[in-house]
Short mmCIF file of C-alpha atoms and ligand atoms in Angstrom, two decimals:
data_model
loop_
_atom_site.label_atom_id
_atom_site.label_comp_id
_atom_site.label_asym_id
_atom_site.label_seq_id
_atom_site.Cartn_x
_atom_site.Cartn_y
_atom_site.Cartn_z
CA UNK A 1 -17.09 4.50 12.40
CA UNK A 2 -17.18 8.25 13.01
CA UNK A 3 -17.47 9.46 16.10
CA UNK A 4 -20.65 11.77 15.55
CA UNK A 5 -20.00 13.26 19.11
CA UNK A 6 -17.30 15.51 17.35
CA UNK A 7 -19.51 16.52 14.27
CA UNK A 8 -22.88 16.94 16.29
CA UNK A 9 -22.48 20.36 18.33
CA UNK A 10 -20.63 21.72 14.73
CA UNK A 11 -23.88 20.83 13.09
CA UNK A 12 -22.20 18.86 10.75
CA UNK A 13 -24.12 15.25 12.16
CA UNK A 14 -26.55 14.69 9.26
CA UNK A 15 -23.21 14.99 7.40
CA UNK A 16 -21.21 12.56 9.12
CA UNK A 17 -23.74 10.08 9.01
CA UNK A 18 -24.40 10.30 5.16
CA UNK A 19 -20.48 10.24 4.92
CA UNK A 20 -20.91 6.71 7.27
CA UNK A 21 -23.43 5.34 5.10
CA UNK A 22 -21.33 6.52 1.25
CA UNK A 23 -24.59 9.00 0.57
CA UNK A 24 -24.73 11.96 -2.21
CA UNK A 25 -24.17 15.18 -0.22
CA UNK A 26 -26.07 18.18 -1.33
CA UNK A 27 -24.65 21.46 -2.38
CA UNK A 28 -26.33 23.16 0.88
CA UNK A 29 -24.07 20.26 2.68
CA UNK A 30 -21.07 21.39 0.38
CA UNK A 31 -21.69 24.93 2.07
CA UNK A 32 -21.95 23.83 5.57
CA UNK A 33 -18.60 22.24 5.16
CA UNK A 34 -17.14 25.46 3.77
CA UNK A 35 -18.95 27.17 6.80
CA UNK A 36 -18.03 24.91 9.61
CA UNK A 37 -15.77 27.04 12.06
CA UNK A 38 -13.60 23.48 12.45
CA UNK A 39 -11.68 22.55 9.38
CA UNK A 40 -10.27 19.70 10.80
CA UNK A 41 -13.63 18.03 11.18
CA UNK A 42 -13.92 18.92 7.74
CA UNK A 43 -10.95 16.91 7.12
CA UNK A 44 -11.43 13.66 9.46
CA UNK A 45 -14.24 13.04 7.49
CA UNK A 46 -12.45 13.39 4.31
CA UNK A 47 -10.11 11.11 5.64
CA UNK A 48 -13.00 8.69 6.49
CA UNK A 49 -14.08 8.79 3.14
CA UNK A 50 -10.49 8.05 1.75
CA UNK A 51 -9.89 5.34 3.95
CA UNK A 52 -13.27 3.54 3.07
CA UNK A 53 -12.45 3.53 -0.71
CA UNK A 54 -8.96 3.05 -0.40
CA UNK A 55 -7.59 1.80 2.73
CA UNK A 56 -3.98 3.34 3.94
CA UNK A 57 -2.72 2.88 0.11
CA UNK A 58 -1.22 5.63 -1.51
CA UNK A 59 -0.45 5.86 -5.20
CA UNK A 60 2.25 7.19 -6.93
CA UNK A 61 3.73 7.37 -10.93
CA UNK A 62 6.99 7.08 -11.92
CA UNK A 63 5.87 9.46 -14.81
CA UNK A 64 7.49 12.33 -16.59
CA UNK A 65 6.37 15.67 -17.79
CA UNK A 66 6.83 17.49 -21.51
CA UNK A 67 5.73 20.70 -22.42
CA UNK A 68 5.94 20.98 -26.09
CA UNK A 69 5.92 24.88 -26.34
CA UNK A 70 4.45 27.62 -24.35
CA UNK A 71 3.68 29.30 -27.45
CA UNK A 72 -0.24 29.92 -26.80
CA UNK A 73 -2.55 32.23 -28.55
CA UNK A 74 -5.32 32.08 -25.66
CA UNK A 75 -3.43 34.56 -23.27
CA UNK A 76 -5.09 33.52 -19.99
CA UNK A 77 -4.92 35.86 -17.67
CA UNK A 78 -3.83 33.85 -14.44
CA UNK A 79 -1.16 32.00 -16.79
CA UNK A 80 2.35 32.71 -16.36
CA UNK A 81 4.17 29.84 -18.78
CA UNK A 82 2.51 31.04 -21.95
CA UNK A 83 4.72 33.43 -24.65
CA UNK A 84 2.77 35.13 -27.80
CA UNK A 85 4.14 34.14 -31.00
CA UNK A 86 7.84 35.39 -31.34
CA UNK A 87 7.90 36.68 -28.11
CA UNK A 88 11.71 35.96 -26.29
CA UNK A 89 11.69 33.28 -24.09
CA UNK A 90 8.65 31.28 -26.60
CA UNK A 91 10.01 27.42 -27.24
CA UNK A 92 8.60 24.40 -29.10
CA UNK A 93 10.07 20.80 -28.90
CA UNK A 94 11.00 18.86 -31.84
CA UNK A 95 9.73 15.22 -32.23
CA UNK A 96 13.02 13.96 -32.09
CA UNK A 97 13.67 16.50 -28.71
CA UNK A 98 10.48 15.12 -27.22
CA UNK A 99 11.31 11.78 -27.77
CA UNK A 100 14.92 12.81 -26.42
CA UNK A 101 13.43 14.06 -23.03
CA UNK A 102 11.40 10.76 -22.32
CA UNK A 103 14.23 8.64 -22.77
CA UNK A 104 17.23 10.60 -20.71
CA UNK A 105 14.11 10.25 -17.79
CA UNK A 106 16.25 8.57 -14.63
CA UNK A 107 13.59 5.68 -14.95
CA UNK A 108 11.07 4.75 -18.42
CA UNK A 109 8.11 6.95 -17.42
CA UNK A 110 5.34 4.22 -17.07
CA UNK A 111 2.87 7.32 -17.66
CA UNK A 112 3.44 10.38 -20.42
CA UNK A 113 2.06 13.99 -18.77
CA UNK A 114 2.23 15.88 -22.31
CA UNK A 115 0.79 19.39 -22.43
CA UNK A 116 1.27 22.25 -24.11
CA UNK A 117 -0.11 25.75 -25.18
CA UNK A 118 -1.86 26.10 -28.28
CA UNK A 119 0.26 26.98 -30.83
CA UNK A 120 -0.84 28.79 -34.07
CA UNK A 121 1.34 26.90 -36.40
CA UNK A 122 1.48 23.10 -35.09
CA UNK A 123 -0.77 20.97 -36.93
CA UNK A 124 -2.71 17.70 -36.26
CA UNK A 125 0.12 15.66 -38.53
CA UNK A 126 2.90 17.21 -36.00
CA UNK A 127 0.98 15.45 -33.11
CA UNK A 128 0.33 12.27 -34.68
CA UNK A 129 3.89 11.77 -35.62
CA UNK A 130 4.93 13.01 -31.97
CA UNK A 131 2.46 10.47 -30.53
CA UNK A 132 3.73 7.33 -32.82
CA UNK A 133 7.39 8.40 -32.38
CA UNK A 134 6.87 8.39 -28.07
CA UNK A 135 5.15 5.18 -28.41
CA UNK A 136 7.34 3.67 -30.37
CA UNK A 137 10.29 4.98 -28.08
CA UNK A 138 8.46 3.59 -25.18
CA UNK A 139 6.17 0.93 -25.97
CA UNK A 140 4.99 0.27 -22.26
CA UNK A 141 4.25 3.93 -21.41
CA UNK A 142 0.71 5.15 -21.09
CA UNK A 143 0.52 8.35 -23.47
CA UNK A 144 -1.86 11.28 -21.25
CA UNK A 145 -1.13 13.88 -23.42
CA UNK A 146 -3.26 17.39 -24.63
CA UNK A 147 -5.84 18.81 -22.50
CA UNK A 148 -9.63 19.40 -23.56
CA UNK A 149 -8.47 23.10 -24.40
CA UNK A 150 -5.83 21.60 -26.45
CA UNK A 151 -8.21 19.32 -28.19
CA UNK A 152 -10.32 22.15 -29.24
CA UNK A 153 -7.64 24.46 -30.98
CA UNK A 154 -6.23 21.69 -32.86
CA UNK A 155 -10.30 20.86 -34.22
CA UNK A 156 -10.46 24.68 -34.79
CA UNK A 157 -7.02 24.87 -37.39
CA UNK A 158 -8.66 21.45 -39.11
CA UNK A 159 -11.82 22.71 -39.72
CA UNK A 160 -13.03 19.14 -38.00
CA UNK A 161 -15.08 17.89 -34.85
CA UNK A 162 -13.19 17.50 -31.45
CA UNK A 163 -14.88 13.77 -31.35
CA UNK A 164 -12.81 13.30 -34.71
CA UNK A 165 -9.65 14.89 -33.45
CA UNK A 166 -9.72 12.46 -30.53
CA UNK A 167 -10.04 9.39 -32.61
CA UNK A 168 -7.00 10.66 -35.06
CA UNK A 169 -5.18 10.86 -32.03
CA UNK A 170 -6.80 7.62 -30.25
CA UNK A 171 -5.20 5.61 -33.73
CA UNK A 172 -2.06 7.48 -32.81
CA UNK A 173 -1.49 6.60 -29.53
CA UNK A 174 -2.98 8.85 -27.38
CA UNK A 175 -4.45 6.82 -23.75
CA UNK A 176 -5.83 9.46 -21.55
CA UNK A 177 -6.55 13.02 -21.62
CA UNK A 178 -4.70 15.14 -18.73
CA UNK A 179 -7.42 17.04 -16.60
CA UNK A 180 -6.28 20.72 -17.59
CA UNK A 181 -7.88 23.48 -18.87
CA UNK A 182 -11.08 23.35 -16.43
CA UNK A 183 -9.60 26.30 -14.27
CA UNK A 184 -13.09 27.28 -13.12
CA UNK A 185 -16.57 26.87 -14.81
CA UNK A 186 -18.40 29.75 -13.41
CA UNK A 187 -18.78 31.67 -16.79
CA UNK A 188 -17.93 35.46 -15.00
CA UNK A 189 -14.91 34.51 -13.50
CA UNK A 190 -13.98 32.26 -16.31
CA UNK A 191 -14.71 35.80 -18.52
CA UNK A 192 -11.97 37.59 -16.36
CA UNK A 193 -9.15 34.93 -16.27
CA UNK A 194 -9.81 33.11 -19.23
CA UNK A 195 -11.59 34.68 -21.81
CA UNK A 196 -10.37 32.74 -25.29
CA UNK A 197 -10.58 29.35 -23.47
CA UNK A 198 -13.55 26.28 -24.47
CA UNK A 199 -16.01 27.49 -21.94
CA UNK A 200 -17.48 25.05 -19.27
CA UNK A 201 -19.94 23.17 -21.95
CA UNK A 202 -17.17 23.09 -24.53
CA UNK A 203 -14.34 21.37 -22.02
CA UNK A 204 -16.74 19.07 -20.38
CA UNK A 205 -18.32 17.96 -23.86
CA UNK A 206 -14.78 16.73 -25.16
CA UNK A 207 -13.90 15.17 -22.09
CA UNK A 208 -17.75 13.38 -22.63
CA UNK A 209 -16.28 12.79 -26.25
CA UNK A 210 -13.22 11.10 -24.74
CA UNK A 211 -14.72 9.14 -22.61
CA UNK A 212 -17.35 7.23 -25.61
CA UNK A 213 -13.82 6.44 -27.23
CA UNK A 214 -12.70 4.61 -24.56
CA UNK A 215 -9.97 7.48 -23.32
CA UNK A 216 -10.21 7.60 -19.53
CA UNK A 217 -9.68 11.28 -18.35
CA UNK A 218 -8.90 13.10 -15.73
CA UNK A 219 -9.81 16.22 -14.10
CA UNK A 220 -8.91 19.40 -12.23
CA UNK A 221 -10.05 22.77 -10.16
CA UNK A 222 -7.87 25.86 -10.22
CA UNK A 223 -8.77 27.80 -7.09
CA UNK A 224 -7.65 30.90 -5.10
CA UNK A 225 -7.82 33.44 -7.60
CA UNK A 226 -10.58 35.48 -8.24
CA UNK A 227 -13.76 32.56 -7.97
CA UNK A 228 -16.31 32.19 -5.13
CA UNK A 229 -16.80 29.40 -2.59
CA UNK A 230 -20.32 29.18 -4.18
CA UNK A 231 -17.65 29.02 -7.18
CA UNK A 232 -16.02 26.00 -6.64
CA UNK A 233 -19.06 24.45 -5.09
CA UNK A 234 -20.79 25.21 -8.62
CA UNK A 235 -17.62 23.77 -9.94
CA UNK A 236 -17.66 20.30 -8.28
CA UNK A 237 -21.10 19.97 -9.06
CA UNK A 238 -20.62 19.86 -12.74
CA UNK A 239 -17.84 17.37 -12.81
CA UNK A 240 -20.10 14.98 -10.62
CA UNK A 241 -22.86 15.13 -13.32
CA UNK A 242 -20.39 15.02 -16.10
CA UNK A 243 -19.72 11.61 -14.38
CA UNK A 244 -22.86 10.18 -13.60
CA UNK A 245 -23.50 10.74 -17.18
CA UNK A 246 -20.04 9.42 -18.66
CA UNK A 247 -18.08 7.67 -16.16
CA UNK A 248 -14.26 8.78 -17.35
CA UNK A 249 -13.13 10.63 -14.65
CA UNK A 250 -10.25 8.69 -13.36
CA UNK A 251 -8.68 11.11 -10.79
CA UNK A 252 -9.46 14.85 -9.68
CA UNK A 253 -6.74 17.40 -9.31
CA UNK A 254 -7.44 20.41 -6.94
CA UNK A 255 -4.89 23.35 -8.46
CA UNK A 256 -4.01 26.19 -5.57
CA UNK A 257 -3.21 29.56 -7.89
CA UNK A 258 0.50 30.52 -8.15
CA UNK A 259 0.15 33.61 -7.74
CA UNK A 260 3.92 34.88 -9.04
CA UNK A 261 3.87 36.43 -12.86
CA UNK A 262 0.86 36.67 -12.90
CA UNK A 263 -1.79 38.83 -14.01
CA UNK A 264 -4.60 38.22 -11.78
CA UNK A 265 -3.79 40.25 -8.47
CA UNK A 266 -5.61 37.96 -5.52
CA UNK A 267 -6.62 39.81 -2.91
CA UNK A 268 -7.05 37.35 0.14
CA UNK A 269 -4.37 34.53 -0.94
CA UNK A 270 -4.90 30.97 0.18
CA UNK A 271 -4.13 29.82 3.25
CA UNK A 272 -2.84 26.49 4.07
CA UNK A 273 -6.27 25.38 5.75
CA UNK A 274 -8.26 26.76 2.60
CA UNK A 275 -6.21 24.38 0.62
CA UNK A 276 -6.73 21.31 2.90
CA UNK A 277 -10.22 22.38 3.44
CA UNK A 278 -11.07 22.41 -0.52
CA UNK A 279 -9.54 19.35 -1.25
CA UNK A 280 -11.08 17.48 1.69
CA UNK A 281 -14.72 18.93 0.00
CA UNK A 282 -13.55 18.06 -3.21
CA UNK A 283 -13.27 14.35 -1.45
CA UNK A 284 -16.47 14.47 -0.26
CA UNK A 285 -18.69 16.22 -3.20
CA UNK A 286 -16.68 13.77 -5.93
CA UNK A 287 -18.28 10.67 -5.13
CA UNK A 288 -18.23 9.11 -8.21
CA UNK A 289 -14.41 10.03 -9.09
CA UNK A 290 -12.21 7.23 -7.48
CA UNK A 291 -9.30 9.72 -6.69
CA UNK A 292 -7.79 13.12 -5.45
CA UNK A 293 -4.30 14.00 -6.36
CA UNK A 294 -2.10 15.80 -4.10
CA UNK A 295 0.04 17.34 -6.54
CA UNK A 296 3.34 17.88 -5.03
CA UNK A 297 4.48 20.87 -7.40
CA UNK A 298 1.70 23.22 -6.74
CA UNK A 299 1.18 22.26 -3.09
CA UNK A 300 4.58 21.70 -1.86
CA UNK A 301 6.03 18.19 -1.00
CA UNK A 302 4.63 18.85 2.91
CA UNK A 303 1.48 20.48 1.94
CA UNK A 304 0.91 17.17 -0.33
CA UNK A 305 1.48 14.99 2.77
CA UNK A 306 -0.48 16.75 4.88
CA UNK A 307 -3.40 16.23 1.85
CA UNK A 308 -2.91 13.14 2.29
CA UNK A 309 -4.76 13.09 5.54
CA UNK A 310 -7.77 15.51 4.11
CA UNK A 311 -9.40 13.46 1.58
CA UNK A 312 -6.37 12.83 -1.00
CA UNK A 313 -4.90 9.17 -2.38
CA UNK A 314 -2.32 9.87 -4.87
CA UNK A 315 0.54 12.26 -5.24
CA UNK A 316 1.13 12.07 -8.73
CA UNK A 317 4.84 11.38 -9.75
CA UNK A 318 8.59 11.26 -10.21
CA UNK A 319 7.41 14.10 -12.87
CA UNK A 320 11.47 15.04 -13.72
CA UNK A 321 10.53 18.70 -15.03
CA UNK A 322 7.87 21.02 -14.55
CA UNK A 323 7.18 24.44 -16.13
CA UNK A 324 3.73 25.71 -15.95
CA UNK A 325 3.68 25.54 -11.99
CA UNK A 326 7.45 26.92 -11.60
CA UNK A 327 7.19 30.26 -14.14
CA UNK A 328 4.27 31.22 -11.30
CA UNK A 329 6.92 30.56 -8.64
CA UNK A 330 5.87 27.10 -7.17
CA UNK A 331 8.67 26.39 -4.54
CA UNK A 332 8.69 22.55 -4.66
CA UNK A 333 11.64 20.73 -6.98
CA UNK A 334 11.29 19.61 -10.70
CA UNK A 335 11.25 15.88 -9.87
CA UNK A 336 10.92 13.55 -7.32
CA UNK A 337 13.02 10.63 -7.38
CA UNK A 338 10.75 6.65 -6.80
CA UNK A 339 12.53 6.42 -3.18
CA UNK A 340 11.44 10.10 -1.94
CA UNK A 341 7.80 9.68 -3.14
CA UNK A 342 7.92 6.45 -1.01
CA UNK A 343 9.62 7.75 2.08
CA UNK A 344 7.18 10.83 1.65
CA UNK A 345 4.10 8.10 1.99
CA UNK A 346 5.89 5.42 4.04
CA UNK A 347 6.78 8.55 7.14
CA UNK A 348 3.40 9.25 7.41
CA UNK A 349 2.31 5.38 8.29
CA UNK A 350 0.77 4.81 4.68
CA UNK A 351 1.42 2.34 2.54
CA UNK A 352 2.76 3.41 -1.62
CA UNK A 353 1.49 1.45 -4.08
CA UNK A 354 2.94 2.20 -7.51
CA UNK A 355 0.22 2.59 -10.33
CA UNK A 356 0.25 2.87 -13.79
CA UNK A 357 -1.51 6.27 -15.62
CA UNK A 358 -4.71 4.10 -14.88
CA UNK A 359 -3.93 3.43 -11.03
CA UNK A 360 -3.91 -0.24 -11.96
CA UNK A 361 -0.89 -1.41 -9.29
CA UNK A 362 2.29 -2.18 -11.14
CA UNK A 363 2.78 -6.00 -10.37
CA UNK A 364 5.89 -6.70 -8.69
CA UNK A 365 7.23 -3.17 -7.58
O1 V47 B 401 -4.90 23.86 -16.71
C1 V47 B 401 -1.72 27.30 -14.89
C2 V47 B 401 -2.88 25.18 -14.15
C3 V47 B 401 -2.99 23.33 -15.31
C4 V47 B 401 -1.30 28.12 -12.95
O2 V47 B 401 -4.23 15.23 -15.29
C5 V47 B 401 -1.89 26.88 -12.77
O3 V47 B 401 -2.87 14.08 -14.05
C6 V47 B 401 -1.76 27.07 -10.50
O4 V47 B 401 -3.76 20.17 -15.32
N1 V47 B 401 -1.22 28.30 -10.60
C7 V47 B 401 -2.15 22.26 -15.92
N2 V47 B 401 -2.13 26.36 -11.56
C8 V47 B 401 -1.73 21.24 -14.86
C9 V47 B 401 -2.66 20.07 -14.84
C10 V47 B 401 -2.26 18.78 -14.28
C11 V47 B 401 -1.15 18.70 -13.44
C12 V47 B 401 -0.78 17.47 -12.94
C13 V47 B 401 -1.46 16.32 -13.27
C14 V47 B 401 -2.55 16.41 -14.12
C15 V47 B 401 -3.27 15.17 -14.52
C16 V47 B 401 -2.97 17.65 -14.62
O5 V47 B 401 -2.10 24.14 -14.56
C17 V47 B 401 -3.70 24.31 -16.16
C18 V47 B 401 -4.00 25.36 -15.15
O6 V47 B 401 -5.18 25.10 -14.48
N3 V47 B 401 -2.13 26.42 -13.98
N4 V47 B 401 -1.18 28.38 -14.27
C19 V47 B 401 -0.95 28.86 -11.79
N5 V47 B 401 -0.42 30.08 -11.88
FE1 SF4 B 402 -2.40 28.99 -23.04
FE2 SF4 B 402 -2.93 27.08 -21.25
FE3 SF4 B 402 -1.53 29.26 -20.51
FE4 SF4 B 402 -4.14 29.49 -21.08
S1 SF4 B 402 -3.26 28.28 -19.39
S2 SF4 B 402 -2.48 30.85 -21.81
S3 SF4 B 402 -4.38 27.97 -22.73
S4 SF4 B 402 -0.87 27.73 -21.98
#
């Protein structure tokens, strides 16, 4: 029960009591809670919201990251991993690297976080044999590999459908689609930081796609660079009717902009609050997505905590390497061993509860 004494005089009542009741807010609600003066109202009932779906549990992955190559011919503005062909510092993974890197992981990755940029050269043959060899490596491991963006490019070089791509890859292995790639839908900014990416239509179609073959997906923001709050708003709003219409959506991840090698000059960086108060929002305008990720890497281990308490369930995972967030000069580690992500959950008087890529609990850990 909320206590509507606290959200009455910030005009936020009519909000608290549709949050009470598990109602749709509006977008004009969406602004008031970018509006309201008191972010952490806009955060207790975030929390409120988390807690009725999903109790004091907190999730976590022992998973492990692989980037494949940076090698990208998109050139996104904001991005600060990707290297034009034969450019110094450019790198792809072998298959027999790749499958390398998932088995020196400190524990078998339960889930497989495989992204990459897109890469003139590698064709769809490369990432079926990649996805058989991993699976066959790992049996039990839940492959989440190539984003929508991804997905695209390799239709493009094949001269086929991204609905056919996914089911060559399906056959391969491939689980679940990694939410990257959405950055921001509004078509300006997405102009300016983003030109040669799917657009909106194009990213949410293939995750559509992925989600009539039975591939759960999941699904992210990138914020603080150069969008709107009308932006983000816009932004949230597409992802909920995406969902009402397909139902994939397994967990959203809000992405604060690294600013460091970057392109895109912000002028009014994030603040801590604007971060806690956009992923509380995202909470609260994603009714139909079961969860938020605080995602250590990009928010910082006790940013992520403190997430934890504004709307978010899960913190993602062990993760054992990270690039895309580091080359913009993210300040958190590479990995997270099991016993920190618990201690992390457990010293804030939650309770961890470790899932599989699917957030099914993993009986007996
Ligand atoms: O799409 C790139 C973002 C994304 C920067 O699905 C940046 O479980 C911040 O999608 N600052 C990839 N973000 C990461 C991603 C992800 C991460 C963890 C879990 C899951 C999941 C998905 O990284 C890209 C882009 O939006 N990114 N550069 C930057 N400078
Ligand atoms: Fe390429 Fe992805 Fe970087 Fe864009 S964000 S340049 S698509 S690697």
């Amino acid at each position: 029960m909320n206590d509507l004494k606290r959200f009455e005089p910030l005009g936020l009542g009519h909000i608290a009591r549709k949050v009470q009741a598990g109602e749709r807010l509006s977008l004009e609600e969406g602004r008031a809670l970018f509006a309201c003066p008191d972010p952490t109202a806009v955060g207790a009932l975030a929390h409120q919201r988390r807690l009725a779906l999903h109790g004091a549990h907190t999730f976590y992955v022992v998973n492990r990251h692989i980037n494949y190559t940076n090698v990208c011919v998109n050139g996104c503005a904001f991005c600060a991993y990707q290297r034009a062909k034969g450019e110094s510092g450019g790198f792809e993974l072998s298959i027999a690297e790749a499958v390398e890197r998932l088995k020196s992981a400190p524990l078998p990755p339960r889930e497989v976080h495989m992204v990459g940029g897109c890469h003139p050269d590698l064709r769809l043959s490369f990432f079926v044999e990649l996805l058989k060899s991993m699976q066959q490596a790992l049996p039990e491991a839940t492959l989440k590999c190539f984003t929508a963006v991804e997905i695209a490019h390799f239709a493009r070089l094949e001269g086929l459908s991204t609905a056919a791509v996914l089911a060559t890859l399906k056959a391969a292995g491939l689980a679940m689609l990694p939410g990257g790639g959405a950055e921001i839908f509004a078509p300006e900014v997405r102009r300016r930081i983003c030109p040669k990416k799917s657009t909106a239509e194009e990213w949410l179609r293939i995750h559509g796609e992925a989600h009539a073959l039975g591939l759960a997906t999941n699904c992210t923001m990138l914020f603080g660079h150069l969008e709107s709050i009308e932006d983000r708003l816009d932004h949230l709003d597409r992802l909920r009717r995406q969902q009402d219409m397909t139902g994939g959506f397994t967990c959203f991840i809000p992405l604060p902009f690294q600013t460091e090698n970057s392109a895109i000059k912000v002028t009014r960086p994030l603040t801590g609050i604007d971060e806690l108060r956009t992923i509380a929002i995202s909470r609260l305008m994603l009714d139909n997505i079961p969860h938020v990720k605080a995602y250590w890497v990009m928010l910082t281990v006790k940013q992520a905590q403190a997430a934890l308490f504004f709307g978010a369930d899960d913190l993602d995972g062990t993760v054992v390497e990270e690039k895309i967030g580091h080359m913009a000069g993210a300040s958190s580690e590479q990995g997270q061993t099991k016993a920190q992500l618990e201690a992390m959950i457990r010293g804030l008087g939650l309770t961890p509860v470790e899932r599989d890529a699917r957030f099914n609990p993993v009986q007996g850990a």
